[in-house]
Amino acid sequence: QVRLVESGGGLVQPGGSLRLSCAASGSIFSIYSMAWYRQAPGKQRELVARISSGGITDYADSVKTRFTISRDNAKNTVYLEMNSLKPEDTAVYYCNLLNLGLNYWGQGTQVTVSS
C-alpha cells in the first residue's frame, strides 16, 4: 500500500507564493512518476504538473510560467512551487503517484487565492 501526505496549502493574496509538499511512503518501486492535480468547485479535476522518475516535467498551459514541480527521490517527496498566484488557482490540490500502473492519491490540500 502507498500513502501520500500533502502539506503547504493555505490562504494567500493574489501575486503571492505557496509551496506544496507531498511525501510518499509504503511499497514504492524506484521507477514512478508523481504529479499534482487540482479541482476547483464545480469543475473536473485537472493535471497541474507532472514529473517522471528521471525528472522530465510537464505542465498545464495555465501554470507553465508560474509553477515549478520538483522531487527528492531520497525522500520520496514531490514539491510544487507556486508563484504569481491568481484567484483562478483556487482549488483543492491533490498529489498523485503512478507506480506499476496503479494510481495513488493524497487527501488533498486547499489553496485559496483571495484578497
CSV table of C-alpha atoms in Angstrom, one decimal:
chain,number,residue,atom,x,y,z
A,1,GLN,CA,0.0,0.0,0.0
A,2,VAL,CA,1.2,3.5,-0.8
A,3,ARG,CA,0.4,6.5,1.4
A,4,LEU,CA,0.6,10.2,0.2
A,5,VAL,CA,0.6,13.0,2.7
A,6,GLU,CA,0.3,16.6,1.4
A,7,SER,CA,1.1,19.8,3.2
A,8,GLY,CA,1.6,23.5,2.5
A,9,GLY,CA,-1.8,24.7,1.4
A,10,GLY,CA,-3.5,27.8,2.7
A,11,LEU,CA,-4.8,31.3,2.0
A,12,VAL,CA,-2.6,33.7,0.0
A,13,GLN,CA,-3.2,37.0,-1.7
A,14,PRO,CA,-3.1,37.4,-5.5
A,15,GLY,CA,0.5,37.6,-6.6
A,16,GLY,CA,1.7,35.6,-3.6
A,17,SER,CA,3.5,32.3,-3.4
A,18,LEU,CA,3.0,28.9,-1.8
A,19,ARG,CA,4.9,25.7,-1.7
A,20,LEU,CA,3.2,22.3,-1.6
A,21,SER,CA,4.8,19.1,-0.5
A,22,CYS,CA,3.8,15.5,-0.8
A,23,ALA,CA,5.6,12.7,1.0
A,24,ALA,CA,5.1,9.1,-0.2
A,25,SER,CA,5.5,6.0,1.9
A,26,GLY,CA,4.9,2.3,1.5
A,27,SER,CA,5.6,-0.2,-1.2
A,28,ILE,CA,7.1,2.0,-4.0
A,29,PHE,CA,9.3,0.8,-6.7
A,30,SER,CA,12.1,3.1,-7.7
A,31,ILE,CA,10.5,4.0,-11.1
A,32,TYR,CA,7.4,6.0,-10.7
A,33,SER,CA,6.0,9.4,-11.7
A,34,MET,CA,4.5,11.9,-9.4
A,35,ALA,CA,2.1,14.7,-10.2
A,36,TRP,CA,-0.1,17.5,-8.8
A,37,TYR,CA,-3.8,17.8,-9.8
A,38,ARG,CA,-6.3,20.3,-8.7
A,39,GLN,CA,-10.1,20.5,-8.5
A,40,ALA,CA,-12.0,23.8,-8.2
A,41,PRO,CA,-15.6,23.8,-7.1
A,42,GLY,CA,-17.9,22.7,-9.9
A,43,LYS,CA,-15.0,21.7,-12.1
A,44,GLN,CA,-13.3,18.5,-13.1
A,45,ARG,CA,-10.0,17.5,-11.6
A,46,GLU,CA,-7.2,18.7,-13.9
A,47,LEU,CA,-3.5,18.0,-14.2
A,48,VAL,CA,-1.3,20.8,-13.0
A,49,ALA,CA,2.2,19.4,-13.3
A,50,ARG,CA,3.9,16.0,-13.6
A,51,ILE,CA,7.4,14.8,-13.1
A,52,SER,CA,8.9,11.5,-14.2
A,53,SER,CA,11.3,9.3,-12.3
A,54,GLY,CA,14.0,10.8,-14.5
A,55,GLY,CA,13.0,14.4,-13.8
A,56,ILE,CA,11.2,15.2,-17.0
A,57,THR,CA,8.4,17.7,-16.3
A,58,ASP,CA,5.1,18.6,-17.9
A,59,TYR,CA,2.8,21.5,-17.0
A,60,ALA,CA,-0.7,22.7,-17.8
A,61,ASP,CA,-0.5,25.8,-20.0
A,62,SER,CA,-2.2,27.9,-17.4
A,63,VAL,CA,0.6,27.4,-14.9
A,64,LYS,CA,3.6,26.8,-17.1
A,65,THR,CA,5.5,30.1,-16.4
A,66,ARG,CA,4.4,30.3,-12.7
A,67,PHE,CA,4.7,26.9,-11.1
A,68,THR,CA,7.6,24.5,-10.7
A,69,ILE,CA,7.4,20.9,-9.8
A,70,SER,CA,10.4,19.1,-8.4
A,71,ARG,CA,11.2,15.9,-6.5
A,72,ASP,CA,13.6,14.5,-4.0
A,73,ASN,CA,13.9,10.8,-4.7
A,74,ALA,CA,15.8,10.1,-1.5
A,75,LYS,CA,12.8,11.4,0.5
A,76,ASN,CA,10.1,10.1,-1.9
A,77,THR,CA,8.8,13.6,-1.9
A,78,VAL,CA,7.4,15.9,-4.6
A,79,TYR,CA,7.1,19.7,-4.4
A,80,LEU,CA,5.1,22.3,-6.2
A,81,GLU,CA,6.4,25.8,-6.0
A,82,MET,CA,3.6,28.2,-7.0
A,83,ASN,CA,4.4,31.8,-7.7
A,84,SER,CA,2.3,34.8,-9.0
A,85,LEU,CA,-0.8,33.1,-7.8
A,86,LYS,CA,-4.2,34.1,-9.2
A,87,PRO,CA,-7.7,33.8,-7.9
A,88,GLU,CA,-8.4,31.1,-10.6
A,89,ASP,CA,-5.7,28.9,-9.0
A,90,THR,CA,-8.0,28.4,-6.0
A,91,ALA,CA,-8.7,24.7,-5.7
A,92,VAL,CA,-8.1,21.6,-3.7
A,93,TYR,CA,-4.7,20.3,-4.8
A,94,TYR,CA,-4.1,16.6,-4.9
A,95,CYS,CA,-0.8,14.7,-5.0
A,96,ASN,CA,-0.7,11.7,-7.4
A,97,LEU,CA,1.7,8.8,-7.7
A,98,LEU,CA,1.7,6.4,-10.6
A,99,ASN,CA,3.5,3.2,-9.8
A,100,LEU,CA,3.3,-0.1,-11.7
A,101,GLY,CA,0.2,1.0,-13.5
A,102,LEU,CA,-1.6,1.9,-10.3
A,103,ASN,CA,-2.7,5.5,-9.3
A,104,TYR,CA,-2.5,6.6,-5.7
A,105,TRP,CA,-3.9,9.9,-4.4
A,106,GLY,CA,-3.4,12.1,-1.4
A,107,GLN,CA,-6.2,13.5,0.7
A,108,GLY,CA,-5.9,17.0,-0.9
A,109,THR,CA,-4.8,20.4,0.4
A,110,GLN,CA,-6.8,23.6,-0.1
A,111,VAL,CA,-5.3,26.5,-1.8
A,112,THR,CA,-7.2,29.8,-1.7
A,113,VAL,CA,-6.1,32.9,-3.5
A,114,SER,CA,-8.0,35.9,-2.4
A,115,SER,CA,-7.5,39.4,-1.2
